[in-house]
mmCIF file with all atom_site columns, C-alpha atoms in Angstrom:
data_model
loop_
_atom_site.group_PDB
_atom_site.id
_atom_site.type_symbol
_atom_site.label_atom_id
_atom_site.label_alt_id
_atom_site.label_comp_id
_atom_site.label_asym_id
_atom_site.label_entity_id
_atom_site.label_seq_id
_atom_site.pdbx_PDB_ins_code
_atom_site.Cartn_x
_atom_site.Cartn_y
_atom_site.Cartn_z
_atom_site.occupancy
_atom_site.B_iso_or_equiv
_atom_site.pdbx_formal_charge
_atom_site.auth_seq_id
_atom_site.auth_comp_id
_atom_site.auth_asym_id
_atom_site.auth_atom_id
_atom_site.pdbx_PDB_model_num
ATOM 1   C CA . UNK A 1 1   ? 0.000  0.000  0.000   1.00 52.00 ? 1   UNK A CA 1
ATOM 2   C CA . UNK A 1 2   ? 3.072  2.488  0.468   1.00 49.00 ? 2   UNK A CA 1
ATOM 3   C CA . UNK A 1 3   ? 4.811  1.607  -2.342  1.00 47.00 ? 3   UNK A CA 1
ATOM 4   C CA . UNK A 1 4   ? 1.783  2.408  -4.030  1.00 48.00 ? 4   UNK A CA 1
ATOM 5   C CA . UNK A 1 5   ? 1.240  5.740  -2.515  1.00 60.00 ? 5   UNK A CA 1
ATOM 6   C CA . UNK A 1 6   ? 5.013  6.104  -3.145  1.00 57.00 ? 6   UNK A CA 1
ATOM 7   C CA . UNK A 1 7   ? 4.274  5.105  -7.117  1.00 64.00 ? 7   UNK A CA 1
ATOM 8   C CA . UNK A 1 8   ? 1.505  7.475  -7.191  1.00 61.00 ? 8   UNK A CA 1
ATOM 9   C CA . UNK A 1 9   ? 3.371  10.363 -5.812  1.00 63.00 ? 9   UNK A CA 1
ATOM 10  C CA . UNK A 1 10  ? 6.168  10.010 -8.182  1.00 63.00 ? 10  UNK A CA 1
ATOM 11  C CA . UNK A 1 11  ? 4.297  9.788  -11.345 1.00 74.00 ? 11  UNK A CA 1
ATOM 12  C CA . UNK A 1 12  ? 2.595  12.904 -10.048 1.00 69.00 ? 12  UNK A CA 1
ATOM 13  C CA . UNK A 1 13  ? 5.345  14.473 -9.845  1.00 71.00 ? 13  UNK A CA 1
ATOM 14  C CA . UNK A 1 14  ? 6.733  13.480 -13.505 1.00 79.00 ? 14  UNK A CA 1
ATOM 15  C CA . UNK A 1 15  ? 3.332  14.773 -14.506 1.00 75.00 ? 15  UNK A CA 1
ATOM 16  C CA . UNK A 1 16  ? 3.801  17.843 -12.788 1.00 76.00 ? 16  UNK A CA 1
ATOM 17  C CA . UNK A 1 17  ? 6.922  18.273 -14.066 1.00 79.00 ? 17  UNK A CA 1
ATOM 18  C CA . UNK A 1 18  ? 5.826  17.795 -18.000 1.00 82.00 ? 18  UNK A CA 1
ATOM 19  C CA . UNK A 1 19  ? 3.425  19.948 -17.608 1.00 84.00 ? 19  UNK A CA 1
ATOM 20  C CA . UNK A 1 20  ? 5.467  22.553 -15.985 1.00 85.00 ? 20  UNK A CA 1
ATOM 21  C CA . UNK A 1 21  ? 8.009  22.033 -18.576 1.00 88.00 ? 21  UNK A CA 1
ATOM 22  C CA . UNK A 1 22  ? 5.211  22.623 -21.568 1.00 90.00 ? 22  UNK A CA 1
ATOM 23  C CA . UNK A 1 23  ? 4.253  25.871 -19.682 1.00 90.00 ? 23  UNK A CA 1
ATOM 24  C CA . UNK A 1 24  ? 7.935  27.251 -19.419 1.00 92.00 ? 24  UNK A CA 1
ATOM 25  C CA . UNK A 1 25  ? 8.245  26.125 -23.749 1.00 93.00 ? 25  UNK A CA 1
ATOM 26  C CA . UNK A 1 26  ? 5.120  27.876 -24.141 1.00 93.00 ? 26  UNK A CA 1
ATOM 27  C CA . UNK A 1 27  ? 6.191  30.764 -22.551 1.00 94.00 ? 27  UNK A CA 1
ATOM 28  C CA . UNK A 1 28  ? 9.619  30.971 -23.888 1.00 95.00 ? 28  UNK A CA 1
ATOM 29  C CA . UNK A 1 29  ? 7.788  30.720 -27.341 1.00 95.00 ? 29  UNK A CA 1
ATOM 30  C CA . UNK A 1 30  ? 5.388  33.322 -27.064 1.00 95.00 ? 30  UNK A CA 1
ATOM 31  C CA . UNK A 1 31  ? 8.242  35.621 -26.039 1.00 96.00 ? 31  UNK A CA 1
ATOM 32  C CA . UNK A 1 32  ? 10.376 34.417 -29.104 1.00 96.00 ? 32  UNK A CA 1
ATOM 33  C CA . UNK A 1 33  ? 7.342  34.852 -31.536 1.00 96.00 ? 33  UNK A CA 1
ATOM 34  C CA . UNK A 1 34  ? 6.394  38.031 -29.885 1.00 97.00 ? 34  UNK A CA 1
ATOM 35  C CA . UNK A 1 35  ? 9.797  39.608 -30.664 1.00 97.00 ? 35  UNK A CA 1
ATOM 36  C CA . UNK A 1 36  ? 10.509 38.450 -33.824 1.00 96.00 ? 36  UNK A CA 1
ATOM 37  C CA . UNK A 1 37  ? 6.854  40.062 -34.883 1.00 97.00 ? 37  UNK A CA 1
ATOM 38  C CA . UNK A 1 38  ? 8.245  43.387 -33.002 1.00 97.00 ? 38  UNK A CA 1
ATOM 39  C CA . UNK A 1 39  ? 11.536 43.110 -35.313 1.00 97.00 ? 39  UNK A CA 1
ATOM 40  C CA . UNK A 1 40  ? 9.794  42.089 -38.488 1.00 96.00 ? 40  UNK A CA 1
ATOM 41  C CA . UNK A 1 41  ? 7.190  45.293 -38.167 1.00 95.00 ? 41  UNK A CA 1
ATOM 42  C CA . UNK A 1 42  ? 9.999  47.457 -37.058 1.00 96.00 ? 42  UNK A CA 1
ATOM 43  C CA . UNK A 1 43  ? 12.047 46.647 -40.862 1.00 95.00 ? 43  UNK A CA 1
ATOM 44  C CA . UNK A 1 44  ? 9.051  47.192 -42.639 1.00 93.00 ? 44  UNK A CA 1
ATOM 45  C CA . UNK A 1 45  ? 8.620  50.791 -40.756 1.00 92.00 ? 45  UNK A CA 1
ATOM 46  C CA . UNK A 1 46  ? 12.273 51.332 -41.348 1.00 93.00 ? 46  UNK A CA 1
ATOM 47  C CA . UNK A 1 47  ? 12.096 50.029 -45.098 1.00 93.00 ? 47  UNK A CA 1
ATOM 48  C CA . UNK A 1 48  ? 8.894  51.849 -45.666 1.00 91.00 ? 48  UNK A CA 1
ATOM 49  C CA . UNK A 1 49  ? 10.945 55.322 -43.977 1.00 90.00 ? 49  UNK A CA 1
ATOM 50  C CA . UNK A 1 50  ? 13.610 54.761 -46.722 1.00 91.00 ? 50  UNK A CA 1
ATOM 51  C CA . UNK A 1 51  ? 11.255 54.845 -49.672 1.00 91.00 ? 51  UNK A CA 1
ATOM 52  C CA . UNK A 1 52  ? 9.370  58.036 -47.943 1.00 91.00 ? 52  UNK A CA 1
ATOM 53  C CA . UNK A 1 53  ? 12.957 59.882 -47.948 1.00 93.00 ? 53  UNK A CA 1
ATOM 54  C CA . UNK A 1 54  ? 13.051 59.391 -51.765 1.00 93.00 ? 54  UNK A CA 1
ATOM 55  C CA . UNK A 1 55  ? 9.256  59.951 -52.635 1.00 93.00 ? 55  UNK A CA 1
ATOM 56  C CA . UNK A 1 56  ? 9.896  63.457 -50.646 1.00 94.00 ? 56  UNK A CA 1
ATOM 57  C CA . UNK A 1 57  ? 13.064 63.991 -52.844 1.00 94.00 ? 57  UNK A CA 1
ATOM 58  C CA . UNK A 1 58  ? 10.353 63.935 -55.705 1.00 95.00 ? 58  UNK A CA 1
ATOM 59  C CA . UNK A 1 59  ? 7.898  66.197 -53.563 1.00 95.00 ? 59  UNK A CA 1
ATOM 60  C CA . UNK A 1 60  ? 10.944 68.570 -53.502 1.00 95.00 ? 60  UNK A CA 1
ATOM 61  C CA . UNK A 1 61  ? 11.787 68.841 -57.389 1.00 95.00 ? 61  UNK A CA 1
ATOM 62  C CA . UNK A 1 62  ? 8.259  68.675 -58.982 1.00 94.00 ? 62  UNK A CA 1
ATOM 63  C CA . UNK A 1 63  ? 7.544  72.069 -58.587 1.00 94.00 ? 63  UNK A CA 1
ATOM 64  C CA . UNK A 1 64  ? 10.929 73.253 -60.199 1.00 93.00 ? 64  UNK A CA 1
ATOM 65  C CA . UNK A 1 65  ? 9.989  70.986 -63.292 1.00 92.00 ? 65  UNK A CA 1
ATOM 66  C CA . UNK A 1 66  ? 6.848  72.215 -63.192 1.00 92.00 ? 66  UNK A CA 1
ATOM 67  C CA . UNK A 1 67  ? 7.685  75.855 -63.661 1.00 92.00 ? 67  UNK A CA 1
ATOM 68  C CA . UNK A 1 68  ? 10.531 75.434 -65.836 1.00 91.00 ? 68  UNK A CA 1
ATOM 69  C CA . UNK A 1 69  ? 7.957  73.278 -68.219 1.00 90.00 ? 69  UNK A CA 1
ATOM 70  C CA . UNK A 1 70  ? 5.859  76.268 -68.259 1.00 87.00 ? 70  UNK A CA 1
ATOM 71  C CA . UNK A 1 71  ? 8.078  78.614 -69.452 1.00 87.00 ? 71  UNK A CA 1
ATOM 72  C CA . UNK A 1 72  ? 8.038  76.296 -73.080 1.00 86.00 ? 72  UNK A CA 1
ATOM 73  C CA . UNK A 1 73  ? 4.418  75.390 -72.540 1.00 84.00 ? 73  UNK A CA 1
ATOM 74  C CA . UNK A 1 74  ? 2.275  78.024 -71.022 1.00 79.00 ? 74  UNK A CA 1
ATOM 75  C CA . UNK A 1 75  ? -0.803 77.163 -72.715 1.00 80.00 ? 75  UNK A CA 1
ATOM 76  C CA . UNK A 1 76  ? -0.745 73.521 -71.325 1.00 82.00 ? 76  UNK A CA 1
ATOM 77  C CA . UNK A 1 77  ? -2.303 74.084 -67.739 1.00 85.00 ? 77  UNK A CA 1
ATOM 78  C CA . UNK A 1 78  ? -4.449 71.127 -67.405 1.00 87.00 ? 78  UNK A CA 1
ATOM 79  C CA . UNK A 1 79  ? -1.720 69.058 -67.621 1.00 87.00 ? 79  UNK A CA 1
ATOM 80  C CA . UNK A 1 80  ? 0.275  70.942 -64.946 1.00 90.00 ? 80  UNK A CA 1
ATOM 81  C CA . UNK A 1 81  ? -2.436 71.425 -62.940 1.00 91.00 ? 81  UNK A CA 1
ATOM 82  C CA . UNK A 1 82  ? -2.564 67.535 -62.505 1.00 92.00 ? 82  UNK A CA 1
ATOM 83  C CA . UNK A 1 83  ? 0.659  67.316 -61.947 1.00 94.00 ? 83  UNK A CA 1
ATOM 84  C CA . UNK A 1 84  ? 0.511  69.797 -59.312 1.00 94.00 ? 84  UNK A CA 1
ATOM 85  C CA . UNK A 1 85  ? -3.102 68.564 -57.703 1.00 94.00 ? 85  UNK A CA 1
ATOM 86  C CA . UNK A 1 86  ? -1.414 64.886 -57.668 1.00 94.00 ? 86  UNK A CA 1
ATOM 87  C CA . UNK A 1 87  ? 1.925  66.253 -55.732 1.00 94.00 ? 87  UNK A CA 1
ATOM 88  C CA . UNK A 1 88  ? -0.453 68.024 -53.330 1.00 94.00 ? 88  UNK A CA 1
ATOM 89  C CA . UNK A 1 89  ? -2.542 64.891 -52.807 1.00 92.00 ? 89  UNK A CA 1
ATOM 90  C CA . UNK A 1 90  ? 0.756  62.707 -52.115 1.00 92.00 ? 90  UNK A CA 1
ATOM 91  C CA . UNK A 1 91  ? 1.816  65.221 -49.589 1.00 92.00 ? 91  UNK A CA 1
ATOM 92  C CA . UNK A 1 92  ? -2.037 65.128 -47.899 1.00 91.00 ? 92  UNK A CA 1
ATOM 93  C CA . UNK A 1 93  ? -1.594 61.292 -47.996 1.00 88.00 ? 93  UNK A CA 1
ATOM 94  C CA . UNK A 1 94  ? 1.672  61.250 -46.286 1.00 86.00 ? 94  UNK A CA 1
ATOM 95  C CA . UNK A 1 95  ? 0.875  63.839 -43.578 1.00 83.00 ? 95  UNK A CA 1
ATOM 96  C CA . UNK A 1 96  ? -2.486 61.694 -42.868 1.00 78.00 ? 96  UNK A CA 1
ATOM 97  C CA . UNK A 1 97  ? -0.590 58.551 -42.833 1.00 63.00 ? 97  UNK A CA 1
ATOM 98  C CA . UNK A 1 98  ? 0.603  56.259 -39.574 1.00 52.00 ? 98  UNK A CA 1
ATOM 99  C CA . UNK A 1 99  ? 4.472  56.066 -39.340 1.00 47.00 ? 99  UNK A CA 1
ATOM 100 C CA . UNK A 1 100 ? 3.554  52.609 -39.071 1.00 42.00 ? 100 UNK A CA 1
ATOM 101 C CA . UNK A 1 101 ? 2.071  51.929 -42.265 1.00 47.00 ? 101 UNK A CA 1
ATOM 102 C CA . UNK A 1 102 ? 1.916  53.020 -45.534 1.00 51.00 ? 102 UNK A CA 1
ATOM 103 C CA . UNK A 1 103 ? -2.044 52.757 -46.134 1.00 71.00 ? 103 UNK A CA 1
ATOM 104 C CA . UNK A 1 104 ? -3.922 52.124 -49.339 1.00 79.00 ? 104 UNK A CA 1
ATOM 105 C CA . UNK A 1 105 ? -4.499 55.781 -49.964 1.00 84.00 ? 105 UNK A CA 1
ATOM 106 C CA . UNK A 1 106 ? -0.879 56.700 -49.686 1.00 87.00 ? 106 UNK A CA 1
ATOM 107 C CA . UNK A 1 107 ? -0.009 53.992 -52.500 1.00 87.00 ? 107 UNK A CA 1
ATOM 108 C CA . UNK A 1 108 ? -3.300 54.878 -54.203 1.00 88.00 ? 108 UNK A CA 1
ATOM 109 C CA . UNK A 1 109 ? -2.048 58.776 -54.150 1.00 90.00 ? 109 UNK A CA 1
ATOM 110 C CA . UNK A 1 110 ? 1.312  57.791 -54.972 1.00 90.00 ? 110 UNK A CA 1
ATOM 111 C CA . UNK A 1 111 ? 0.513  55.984 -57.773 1.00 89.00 ? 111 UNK A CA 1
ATOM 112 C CA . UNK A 1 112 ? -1.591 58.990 -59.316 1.00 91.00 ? 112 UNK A CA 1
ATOM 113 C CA . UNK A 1 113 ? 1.452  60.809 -59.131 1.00 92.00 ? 113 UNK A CA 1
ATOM 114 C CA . UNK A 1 114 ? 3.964  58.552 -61.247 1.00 90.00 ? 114 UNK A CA 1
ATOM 115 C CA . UNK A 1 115 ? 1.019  58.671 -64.369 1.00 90.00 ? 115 UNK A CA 1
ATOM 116 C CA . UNK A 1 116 ? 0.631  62.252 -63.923 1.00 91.00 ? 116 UNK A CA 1
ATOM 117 C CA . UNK A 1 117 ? 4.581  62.689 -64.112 1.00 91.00 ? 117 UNK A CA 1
ATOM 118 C CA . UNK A 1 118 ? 4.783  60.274 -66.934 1.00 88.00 ? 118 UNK A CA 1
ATOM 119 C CA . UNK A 1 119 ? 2.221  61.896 -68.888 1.00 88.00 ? 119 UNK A CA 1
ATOM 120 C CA . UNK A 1 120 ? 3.661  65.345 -68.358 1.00 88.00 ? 120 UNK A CA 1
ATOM 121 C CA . UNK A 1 121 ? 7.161  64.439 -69.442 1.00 87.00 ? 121 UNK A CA 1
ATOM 122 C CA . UNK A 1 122 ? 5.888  62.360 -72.146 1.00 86.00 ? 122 UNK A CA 1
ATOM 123 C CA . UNK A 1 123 ? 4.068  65.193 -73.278 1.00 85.00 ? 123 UNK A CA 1
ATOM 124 C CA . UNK A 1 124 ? 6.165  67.993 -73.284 1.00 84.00 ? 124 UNK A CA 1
ATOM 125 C CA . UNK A 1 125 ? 9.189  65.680 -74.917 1.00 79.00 ? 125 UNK A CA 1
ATOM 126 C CA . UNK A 1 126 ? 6.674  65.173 -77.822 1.00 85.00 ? 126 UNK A CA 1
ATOM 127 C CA . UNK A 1 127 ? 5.520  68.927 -77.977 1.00 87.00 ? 127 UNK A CA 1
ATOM 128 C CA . UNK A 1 128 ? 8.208  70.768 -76.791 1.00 87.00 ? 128 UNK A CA 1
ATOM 129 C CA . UNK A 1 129 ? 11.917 69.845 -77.997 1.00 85.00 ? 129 UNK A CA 1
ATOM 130 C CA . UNK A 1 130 ? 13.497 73.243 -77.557 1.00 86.00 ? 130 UNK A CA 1
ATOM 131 C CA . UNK A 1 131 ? 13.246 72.166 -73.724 1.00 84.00 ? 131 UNK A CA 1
ATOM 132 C CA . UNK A 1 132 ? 15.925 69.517 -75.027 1.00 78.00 ? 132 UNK A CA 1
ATOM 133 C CA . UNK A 1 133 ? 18.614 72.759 -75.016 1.00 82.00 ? 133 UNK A CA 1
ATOM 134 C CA . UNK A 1 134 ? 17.329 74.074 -71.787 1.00 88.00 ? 134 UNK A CA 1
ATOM 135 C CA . UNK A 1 135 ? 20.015 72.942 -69.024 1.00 91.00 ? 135 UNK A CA 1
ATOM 136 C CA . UNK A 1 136 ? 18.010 73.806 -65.864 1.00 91.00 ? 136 UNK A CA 1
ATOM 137 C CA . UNK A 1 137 ? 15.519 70.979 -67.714 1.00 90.00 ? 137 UNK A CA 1
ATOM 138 C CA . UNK A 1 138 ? 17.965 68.496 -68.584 1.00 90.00 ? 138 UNK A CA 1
ATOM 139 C CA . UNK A 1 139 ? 19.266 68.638 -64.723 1.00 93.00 ? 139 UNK A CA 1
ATOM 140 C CA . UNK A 1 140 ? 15.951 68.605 -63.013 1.00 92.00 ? 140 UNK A CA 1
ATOM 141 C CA . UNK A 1 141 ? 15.428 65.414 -65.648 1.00 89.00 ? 141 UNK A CA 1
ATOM 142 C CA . UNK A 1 142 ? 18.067 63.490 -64.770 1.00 92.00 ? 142 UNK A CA 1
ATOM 143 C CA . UNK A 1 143 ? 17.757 64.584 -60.719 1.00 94.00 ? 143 UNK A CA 1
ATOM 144 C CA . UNK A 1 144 ? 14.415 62.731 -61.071 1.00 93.00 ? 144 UNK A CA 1
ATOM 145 C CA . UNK A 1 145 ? 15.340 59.424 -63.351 1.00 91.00 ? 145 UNK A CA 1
ATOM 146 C CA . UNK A 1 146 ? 17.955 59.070 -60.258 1.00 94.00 ? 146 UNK A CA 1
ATOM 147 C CA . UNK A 1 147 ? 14.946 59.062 -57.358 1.00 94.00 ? 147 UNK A CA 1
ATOM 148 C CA . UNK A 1 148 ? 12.520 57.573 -59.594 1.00 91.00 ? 148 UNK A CA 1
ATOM 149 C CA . UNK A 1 149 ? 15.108 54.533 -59.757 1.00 93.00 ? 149 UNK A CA 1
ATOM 150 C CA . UNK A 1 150 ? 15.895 55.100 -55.981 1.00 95.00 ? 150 UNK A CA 1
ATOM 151 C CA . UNK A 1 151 ? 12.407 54.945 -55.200 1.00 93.00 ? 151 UNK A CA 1
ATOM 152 C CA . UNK A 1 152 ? 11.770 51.778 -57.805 1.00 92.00 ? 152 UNK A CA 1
ATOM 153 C CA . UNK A 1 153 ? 14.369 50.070 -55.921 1.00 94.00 ? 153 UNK A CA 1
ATOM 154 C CA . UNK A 1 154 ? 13.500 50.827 -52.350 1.00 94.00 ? 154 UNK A CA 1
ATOM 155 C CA . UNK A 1 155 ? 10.211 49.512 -53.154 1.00 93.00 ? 155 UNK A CA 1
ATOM 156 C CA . UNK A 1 156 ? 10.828 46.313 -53.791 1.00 94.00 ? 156 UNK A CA 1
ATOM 157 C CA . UNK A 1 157 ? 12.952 45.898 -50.901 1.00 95.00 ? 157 UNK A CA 1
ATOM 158 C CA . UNK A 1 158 ? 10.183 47.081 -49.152 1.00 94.00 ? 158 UNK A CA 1
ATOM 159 C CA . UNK A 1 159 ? 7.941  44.654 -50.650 1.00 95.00 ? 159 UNK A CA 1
ATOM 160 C CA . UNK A 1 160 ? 10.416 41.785 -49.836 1.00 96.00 ? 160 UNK A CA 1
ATOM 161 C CA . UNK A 1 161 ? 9.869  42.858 -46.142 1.00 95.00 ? 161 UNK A CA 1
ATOM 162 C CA . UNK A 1 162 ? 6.284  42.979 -46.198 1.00 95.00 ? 162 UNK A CA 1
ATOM 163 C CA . UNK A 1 163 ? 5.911  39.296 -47.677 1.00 96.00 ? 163 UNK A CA 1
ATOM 164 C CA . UNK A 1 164 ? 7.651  38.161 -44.687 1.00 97.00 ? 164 UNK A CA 1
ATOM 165 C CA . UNK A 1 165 ? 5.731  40.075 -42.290 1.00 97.00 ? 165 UNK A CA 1
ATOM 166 C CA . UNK A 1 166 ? 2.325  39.181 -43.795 1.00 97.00 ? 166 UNK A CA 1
ATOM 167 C CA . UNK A 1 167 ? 3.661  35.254 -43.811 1.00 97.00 ? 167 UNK A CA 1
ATOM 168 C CA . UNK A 1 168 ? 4.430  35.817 -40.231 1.00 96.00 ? 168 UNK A CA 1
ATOM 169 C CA . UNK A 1 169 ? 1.237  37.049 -38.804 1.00 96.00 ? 169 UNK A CA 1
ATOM 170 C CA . UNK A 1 170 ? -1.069 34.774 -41.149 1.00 96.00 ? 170 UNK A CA 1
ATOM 171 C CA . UNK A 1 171 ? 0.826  31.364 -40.646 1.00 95.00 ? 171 UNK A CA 1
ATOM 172 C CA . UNK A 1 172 ? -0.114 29.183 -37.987 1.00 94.00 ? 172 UNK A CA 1
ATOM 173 C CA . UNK A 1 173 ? 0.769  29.313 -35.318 1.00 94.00 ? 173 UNK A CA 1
ATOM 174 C CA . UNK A 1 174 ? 2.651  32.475 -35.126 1.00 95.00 ? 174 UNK A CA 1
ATOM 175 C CA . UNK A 1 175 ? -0.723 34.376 -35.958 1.00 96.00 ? 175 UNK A CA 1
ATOM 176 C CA . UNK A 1 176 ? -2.208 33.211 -32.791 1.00 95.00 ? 176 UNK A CA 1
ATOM 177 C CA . UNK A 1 177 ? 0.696  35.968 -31.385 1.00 96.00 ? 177 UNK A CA 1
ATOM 178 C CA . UNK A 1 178 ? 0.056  38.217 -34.216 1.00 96.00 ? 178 UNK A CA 1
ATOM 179 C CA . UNK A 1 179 ? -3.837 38.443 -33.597 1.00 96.00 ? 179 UNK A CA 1
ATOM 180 C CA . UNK A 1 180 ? -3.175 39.105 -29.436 1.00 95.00 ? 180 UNK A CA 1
ATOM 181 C CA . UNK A 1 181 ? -0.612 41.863 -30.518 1.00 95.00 ? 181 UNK A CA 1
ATOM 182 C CA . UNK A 1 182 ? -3.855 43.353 -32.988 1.00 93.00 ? 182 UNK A CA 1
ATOM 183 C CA . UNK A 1 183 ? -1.085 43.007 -36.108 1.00 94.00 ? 183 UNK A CA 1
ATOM 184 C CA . UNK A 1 184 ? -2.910 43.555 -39.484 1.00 92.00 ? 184 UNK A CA 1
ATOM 185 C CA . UNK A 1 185 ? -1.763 42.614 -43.104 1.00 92.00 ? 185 UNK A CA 1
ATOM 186 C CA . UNK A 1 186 ? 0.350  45.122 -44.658 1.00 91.00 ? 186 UNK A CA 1
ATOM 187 C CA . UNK A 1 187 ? -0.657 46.010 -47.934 1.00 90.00 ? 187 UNK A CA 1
ATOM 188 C CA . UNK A 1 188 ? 2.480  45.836 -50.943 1.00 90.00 ? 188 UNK A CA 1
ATOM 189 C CA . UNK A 1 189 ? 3.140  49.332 -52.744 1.00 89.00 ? 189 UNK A CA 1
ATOM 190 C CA . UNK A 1 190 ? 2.657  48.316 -55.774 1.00 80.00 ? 190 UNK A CA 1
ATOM 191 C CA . UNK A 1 191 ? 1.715  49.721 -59.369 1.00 65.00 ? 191 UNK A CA 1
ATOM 192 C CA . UNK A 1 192 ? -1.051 48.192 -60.702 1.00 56.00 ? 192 UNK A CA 1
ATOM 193 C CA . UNK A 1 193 ? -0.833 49.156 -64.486 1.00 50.00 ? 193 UNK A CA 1
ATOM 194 C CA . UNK A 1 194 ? 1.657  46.689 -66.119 1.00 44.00 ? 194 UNK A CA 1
ATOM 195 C CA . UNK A 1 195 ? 2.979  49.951 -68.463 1.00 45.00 ? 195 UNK A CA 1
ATOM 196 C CA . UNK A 1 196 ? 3.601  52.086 -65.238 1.00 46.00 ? 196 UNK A CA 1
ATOM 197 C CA . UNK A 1 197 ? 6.131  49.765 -64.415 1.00 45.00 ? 197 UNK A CA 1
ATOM 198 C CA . UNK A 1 198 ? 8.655  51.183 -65.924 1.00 46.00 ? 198 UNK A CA 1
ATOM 199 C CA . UNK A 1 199 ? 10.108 54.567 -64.468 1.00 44.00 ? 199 UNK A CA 1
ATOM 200 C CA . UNK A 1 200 ? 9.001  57.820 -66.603 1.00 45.00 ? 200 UNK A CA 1
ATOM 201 C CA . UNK A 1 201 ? 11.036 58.435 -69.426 1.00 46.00 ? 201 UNK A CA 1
ATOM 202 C CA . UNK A 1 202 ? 13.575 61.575 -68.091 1.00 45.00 ? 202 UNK A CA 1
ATOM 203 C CA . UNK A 1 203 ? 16.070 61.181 -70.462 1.00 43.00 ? 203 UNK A CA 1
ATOM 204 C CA . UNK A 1 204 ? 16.402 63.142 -73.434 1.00 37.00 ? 204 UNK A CA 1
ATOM 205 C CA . UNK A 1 205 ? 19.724 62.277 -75.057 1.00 43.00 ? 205 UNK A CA 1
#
């Protein structure tokens, strides 16, 4: 009868002990998980941050462009004035916007503002070649091919980090963490159109 007791009090305490142990993995999981999702939202921030520093770059030398387009194409105002309404619909978007995510009416904003840029330089290049010997042109053009390729390229690195983040917080069962820290799917900044894919045309060599 005491062994028995004895029998009973030792596989108790294995039990006890298993289940302590599970509690201690458990815990040192959740802490793991938890701080990887803290890292993995803090590079997309910081990745997201990069891309804003070249997007303001463009903020910056639109309306220089803008004005020294005019002085070849005064009569062309619509087109400037969508140029200029897009810029100042970026900038709303990006004021309005959380440091902590882009949101769909930043991309949708920026977006508006590569076609309106492509369709201005694409314009003028066709209308306008005299601007060809204009050298405050040619340097604004070529200051923007650089940060439209800086910003193209920042972009998809940013994307890369927001795959892996949306992964994270939707695969089992690291979205169990996800959900208690109230994480939501990032969306990707990208361009919809296949033909504004390609960065607007700058150059004219």
């Amino acid at each position: 009868m005491q062994f028995l007791s004895l029998s009973g009090v030792v596989i108790g305490g294995i039990v006890g002990g298993v289940v302590g142990l599970i509690v201690v993995i458990g815990i040192i999981w959740y802490i793991t998980t938890h701080n990887s999702l803290i890292s993995l939202k803090n590079d997309v921030d910081e990745s997201f941050s990069a891309m804003d520093v070249h997007m303001k770059k463009r903020y910056d030398l639109i309306p220089n462009l803008v004005a020294t387009c005019k002085g070849y194409a005064k009569h062309e105002s619509e087109t400037f004035t969508r140029v200029t309404a897009a810029r100042n619909a970026a900038i709303a978007a990006r004021s309005s916007s959380s440091s902590a995510a882009s949101g769909v009416d930043r991309i949708s904003a920026e977006r508006e503002l590569t076609s309106s840029l492509r369709t201005l330089l694409n314009f003028v290049q066709e209308q306008y070649p005299q601007l060809k010997a204009d050298s405050q042109f040619n340097n604004l053009s070529r200051q923007l091919e650089q940060i439209e390729e800086e910003i193209a390229r920042s972009r998809k690195y940013y994307n890369a980090k927001i795959k892996i983040f949306n992964n994270k917080i939707e695969k089992f069962p690291s979205s169990i963490v996800a959900n208690k820290m109230k994480l939501e799917r990032r969306p990707f900044f990208e361009i919809e159109d296949a033909a504004e894919r390609v960065a607007p045309k700058v150059s004219f060599d």
